[in-house]
CSV table of C-alpha atoms in Angstrom, one decimal:
chain,number,residue,atom,x,y,z
A,226,UNK,CA,-13.5,-3.7,-11.2
A,227,UNK,CA,-10.3,-1.5,-11.3
A,228,UNK,CA,-7.2,-3.3,-12.4
A,229,UNK,CA,-3.8,-1.7,-12.2
A,230,UNK,CA,-0.8,-2.9,-14.2
A,231,UNK,CA,2.9,-1.8,-13.9
A,232,UNK,CA,5.4,-2.4,-16.6
A,233,UNK,CA,8.3,-3.4,-16.4
A,234,UNK,CA,8.2,-5.6,-13.3
A,235,UNK,CA,12.0,-5.0,-12.9
A,236,UNK,CA,14.4,-2.5,-14.2
A,237,UNK,CA,18.2,-2.2,-13.9
A,238,UNK,CA,20.0,1.0,-14.9
A,239,UNK,CA,23.4,2.6,-14.4
A,240,UNK,CA,23.7,5.6,-12.1
A,241,UNK,CA,22.9,8.9,-13.6
A,242,UNK,CA,20.4,7.6,-16.2
A,243,UNK,CA,16.9,9.2,-16.5
A,244,UNK,CA,14.2,6.6,-16.4
A,245,UNK,CA,10.4,6.2,-16.7
A,246,UNK,CA,8.1,3.8,-14.9
A,247,UNK,CA,4.7,3.0,-16.3
A,248,UNK,CA,1.3,2.4,-14.7
A,249,UNK,CA,-1.9,1.7,-16.4
A,250,UNK,CA,-5.5,1.3,-15.1
A,251,UNK,CA,-8.7,0.0,-16.6
A,252,UNK,CA,-11.4,2.3,-15.1
A,253,UNK,CA,-10.8,6.0,-15.8
A,254,UNK,CA,-13.3,7.1,-13.2
A,255,UNK,CA,-10.7,7.8,-10.6
A,256,UNK,CA,-10.3,10.3,-7.8
A,257,UNK,CA,-6.5,10.4,-7.9
A,258,UNK,CA,-3.3,8.3,-8.5
A,259,UNK,CA,-0.5,7.9,-6.0
A,260,UNK,CA,3.1,6.7,-6.4
A,261,UNK,CA,4.7,4.9,-3.5
A,262,UNK,CA,8.2,3.6,-2.8
A,263,UNK,CA,8.7,0.4,-0.9
A,264,UNK,CA,12.2,-0.5,0.5
A,265,UNK,CA,12.9,-4.2,1.5
A,266,UNK,CA,11.3,-5.1,4.8
A,267,UNK,CA,9.6,-1.7,5.0
A,268,UNK,CA,6.2,-0.2,4.5
A,269,UNK,CA,5.2,2.1,1.7
A,270,UNK,CA,6.3,5.8,1.5
A,271,UNK,CA,4.1,8.2,-0.5
A,272,UNK,CA,6.1,10.0,-3.2
A,273,UNK,CA,3.5,11.9,-5.2
A,274,UNK,CA,-0.2,12.2,-5.3
A,275,UNK,CA,-1.9,13.5,-8.5
A,276,UNK,CA,-5.6,14.5,-8.3
A,277,UNK,CA,-7.8,13.5,-11.2
A,278,UNK,CA,-8.0,17.1,-12.4
A,279,UNK,CA,-4.2,17.4,-12.5
A,280,UNK,CA,-1.8,16.4,-15.3
A,281,UNK,CA,1.4,16.1,-13.3
A,282,UNK,CA,3.1,16.6,-10.0
A,283,UNK,CA,6.8,17.2,-9.3
A,284,UNK,CA,9.0,16.6,-6.2
A,285,UNK,CA,12.7,17.1,-6.6
A,286,UNK,CA,14.0,14.6,-9.2
A,287,UNK,CA,10.6,12.9,-9.5
A,288,UNK,CA,7.8,13.9,-11.9
A,289,UNK,CA,4.6,12.0,-12.1
A,290,UNK,CA,2.1,12.5,-15.0
A,291,UNK,CA,-1.5,11.4,-15.4
A,292,UNK,CA,-3.6,10.8,-18.5
A,293,UNK,CA,-6.9,9.8,-17.1
A,294,UNK,CA,-8.6,9.3,-20.4
A,295,UNK,CA,-6.1,6.8,-21.6
A,296,UNK,CA,-5.7,5.2,-18.2
A,297,UNK,CA,-2.0,5.8,-17.9
A,298,UNK,CA,0.5,7.4,-15.5
A,299,UNK,CA,4.3,7.6,-15.6
A,300,UNK,CA,6.9,8.3,-13.0
A,301,UNK,CA,9.9,10.0,-14.3
A,302,UNK,CA,13.1,9.8,-12.3
A,303,UNK,CA,15.9,12.2,-13.3
A,304,UNK,CA,19.6,11.5,-12.8
A,305,UNK,CA,19.0,8.2,-10.9
A,306,UNK,CA,21.1,7.3,-7.9
A,307,UNK,CA,21.8,4.0,-6.1
A,308,UNK,CA,19.6,5.3,-3.2
A,309,UNK,CA,16.7,5.2,-5.6
A,310,UNK,CA,16.8,1.4,-5.7
A,311,UNK,CA,13.5,0.2,-4.4
A,312,UNK,CA,10.1,-1.1,-5.5
A,313,UNK,CA,7.8,1.6,-6.9
A,314,UNK,CA,4.1,1.0,-6.7
A,315,UNK,CA,1.3,3.1,-8.2
A,316,UNK,CA,-2.2,3.1,-6.6
A,317,UNK,CA,-5.4,4.4,-8.1
A,318,UNK,CA,-7.9,6.0,-5.7
A,319,UNK,CA,-11.6,5.3,-6.1
A,320,UNK,CA,-13.8,7.0,-3.5
A,321,UNK,CA,-12.5,5.4,-0.2
A,322,UNK,CA,-9.9,2.9,-1.3
A,323,UNK,CA,-6.8,2.4,-3.4
A,324,UNK,CA,-6.1,-0.3,-6.0
A,325,UNK,CA,-2.4,-1.1,-6.2
A,326,UNK,CA,-0.3,-2.4,-9.0
A,327,UNK,CA,2.3,-5.1,-8.3
A,328,UNK,CA,5.2,-2.6,-8.6
A,329,UNK,CA,8.4,-2.1,-10.6
A,330,UNK,CA,11.6,-3.2,-8.8
A,331,UNK,CA,14.3,-0.7,-9.7
A,332,UNK,CA,18.0,-1.3,-9.3
A,333,UNK,CA,20.4,1.6,-9.9
A,334,UNK,CA,23.9,0.4,-10.3
A,335,UNK,CA,26.8,2.5,-9.1
B,241,UNK,CA,9.0,8.6,16.8
B,242,UNK,CA,7.4,5.8,14.8
B,243,UNK,CA,4.2,7.0,13.2
B,244,UNK,CA,2.6,3.6,12.5
B,245,UNK,CA,3.9,0.7,14.4
B,246,UNK,CA,3.0,-3.0,14.0
B,247,UNK,CA,3.9,-6.0,16.1
B,248,UNK,CA,5.2,-8.5,15.6
B,249,UNK,CA,7.5,-7.9,12.6
B,250,UNK,CA,7.7,-11.7,11.9
B,251,UNK,CA,5.3,-14.4,12.8
B,252,UNK,CA,5.9,-18.1,12.2
B,253,UNK,CA,3.2,-20.5,13.3
B,254,UNK,CA,1.6,-23.8,12.5
B,255,UNK,CA,-1.5,-24.3,10.4
B,256,UNK,CA,-4.7,-24.2,12.5
B,257,UNK,CA,-3.4,-21.8,15.1
B,258,UNK,CA,-4.9,-18.5,16.1
B,259,UNK,CA,-2.7,-15.4,16.0
B,260,UNK,CA,-3.0,-11.6,16.4
B,261,UNK,CA,-1.2,-8.6,14.9
B,262,UNK,CA,-1.3,-5.3,16.6
B,263,UNK,CA,-1.1,-1.8,15.1
B,264,UNK,CA,-0.9,1.6,16.7
B,265,UNK,CA,-0.6,5.1,15.1
B,266,UNK,CA,0.5,8.3,16.9
B,267,UNK,CA,-0.5,10.6,14.1
B,268,UNK,CA,-3.9,11.5,15.4
B,269,UNK,CA,-5.5,10.1,12.3
B,270,UNK,CA,-9.2,9.0,12.2
B,271,UNK,CA,-8.9,6.2,9.7
B,272,UNK,CA,-6.8,2.9,9.9
B,273,UNK,CA,-6.4,0.1,7.4
B,274,UNK,CA,-5.2,-3.4,7.0
B,275,UNK,CA,-3.7,-4.5,3.7
B,276,UNK,CA,-2.4,-7.9,2.6
B,277,UNK,CA,0.6,-8.2,0.2
B,278,UNK,CA,0.9,-11.5,-1.5
B,279,UNK,CA,4.0,-13.3,-2.9
B,280,UNK,CA,3.5,-11.4,-6.2
B,281,UNK,CA,3.6,-8.1,-4.4
B,282,UNK,CA,0.0,-7.2,-5.0
B,283,UNK,CA,-1.3,-5.1,-2.1
B,284,UNK,CA,-5.0,-5.5,-1.4
B,285,UNK,CA,-7.2,-3.7,1.1
B,286,UNK,CA,-8.7,-6.0,3.7
B,287,UNK,CA,-10.4,-3.6,6.2
B,288,UNK,CA,-10.7,0.1,7.0
B,289,UNK,CA,-12.0,1.7,10.2
B,290,UNK,CA,-12.9,5.3,10.7
B,291,UNK,CA,-13.2,6.4,14.4
B,292,UNK,CA,-13.6,2.8,15.4
B,293,UNK,CA,-16.3,2.1,12.9
B,294,UNK,CA,-15.9,-0.5,10.2
B,295,UNK,CA,-16.0,1.1,6.8
B,296,UNK,CA,-14.5,-1.4,4.4
B,297,UNK,CA,-14.7,-5.2,4.6
B,298,UNK,CA,-13.3,-6.4,1.4
B,299,UNK,CA,-14.7,-10.0,1.2
B,300,UNK,CA,-12.3,-11.3,3.7
B,301,UNK,CA,-12.9,-14.7,5.3
B,302,UNK,CA,-14.7,-14.7,8.6
B,303,UNK,CA,-11.5,-16.1,10.2
B,304,UNK,CA,-10.1,-12.6,10.0
B,305,UNK,CA,-11.5,-10.3,12.7
B,306,UNK,CA,-10.3,-6.7,13.1
B,307,UNK,CA,-10.8,-4.9,16.3
B,308,UNK,CA,-10.4,-1.2,17.0
B,309,UNK,CA,-10.5,-0.4,20.7
B,310,UNK,CA,-9.8,3.3,20.0
B,311,UNK,CA,-9.0,5.3,16.9
B,312,UNK,CA,-5.3,4.9,17.5
B,313,UNK,CA,-5.3,1.1,17.4
B,314,UNK,CA,-6.5,-1.5,14.9
B,315,UNK,CA,-5.6,-5.1,15.7
B,316,UNK,CA,-6.1,-8.1,13.4
B,317,UNK,CA,-7.0,-11.5,14.8
B,318,UNK,CA,-6.8,-14.5,12.6
B,319,UNK,CA,-8.4,-17.9,13.5
B,320,UNK,CA,-7.6,-21.3,12.2
B,321,UNK,CA,-4.6,-20.2,10.1
B,322,UNK,CA,-4.3,-21.7,6.6
B,323,UNK,CA,-1.3,-22.0,4.3
B,324,UNK,CA,-2.8,-19.3,2.0
B,325,UNK,CA,-2.7,-16.8,4.8
B,326,UNK,CA,1.1,-16.6,4.4
B,327,UNK,CA,1.8,-13.0,3.3
B,328,UNK,CA,3.0,-9.6,4.6
B,329,UNK,CA,0.2,-7.7,6.4
B,330,UNK,CA,0.5,-3.9,6.4
B,331,UNK,CA,-1.3,-1.5,8.7
B,332,UNK,CA,-1.8,2.1,7.5
B,333,UNK,CA,-3.5,5.2,8.7
B,334,UNK,CA,-4.8,8.5,7.1
B,335,UNK,CA,-6.4,11.7,8.4
B,336,UNK,CA,-9.8,10.6,7.2
B,337,UNK,CA,-11.5,8.1,4.8
B,338,UNK,CA,-11.0,10.2,1.8
B,339,UNK,CA,-8.4,8.8,-0.8
B,340,UNK,CA,-7.3,12.4,-1.1
B,341,UNK,CA,-5.5,12.0,2.2
B,342,UNK,CA,-2.0,10.3,2.1
B,343,UNK,CA,-1.8,7.0,3.8
B,344,UNK,CA,1.1,6.3,6.2
B,345,UNK,CA,2.2,2.7,6.4
B,346,UNK,CA,3.8,0.5,9.0
B,347,UNK,CA,6.7,-1.7,8.2
B,348,UNK,CA,4.6,-4.8,7.8
B,349,UNK,CA,4.2,-8.2,9.6
B,350,UNK,CA,5.5,-11.2,7.7
B,351,UNK,CA,3.3,-14.1,8.5
B,352,UNK,CA,4.6,-17.6,7.6
B,353,UNK,CA,2.4,-20.6,8.0
B,354,UNK,CA,4.2,-24.0,8.4
């Protein structure tokens, strides 16, 4: 059974800092991996989706990498801003469902 | 326009009661989902429907019964509510059942059992 782990559970950084969020998964037979953002009291917003054949995806200040063989993905956020404060979840796609990690709660201090 | 909308946003009720949560999507998607997010923030799939047909039933107790009257709606009815049912329930939709399609989430329904 697929298990997804995210470390750290919480992270606090000053504004402007570059940061990396980590996601690991136990079964490397995945279709894709997706990073989501969750704001308090809100649903999830998809940030980046990496297919199993890809190594990375970029959107603006965000860059997600995937190393399927080692069961790892990272989300790199450049020049962090207070508006980036949220919980970030990764989800591994296997056939027709996603397995989610418990998220990293990010706080970017002004 | 809200893409995926759930009602109610908050639901506080007594143990043993029966309650329903409604979900509607206006994206024209074929597939809809129910997820449960527990206190530790783990999000787990409960059900998925594709064109009103049940695709995934992830070993959820029989007290939970989803109903899809049409592909734009997926409601969740819960009988005999228990303390352990307290969680945030999210509805989501995607173009089809493939995980290669991005999922769009509602804002969640926070269910609290007294």
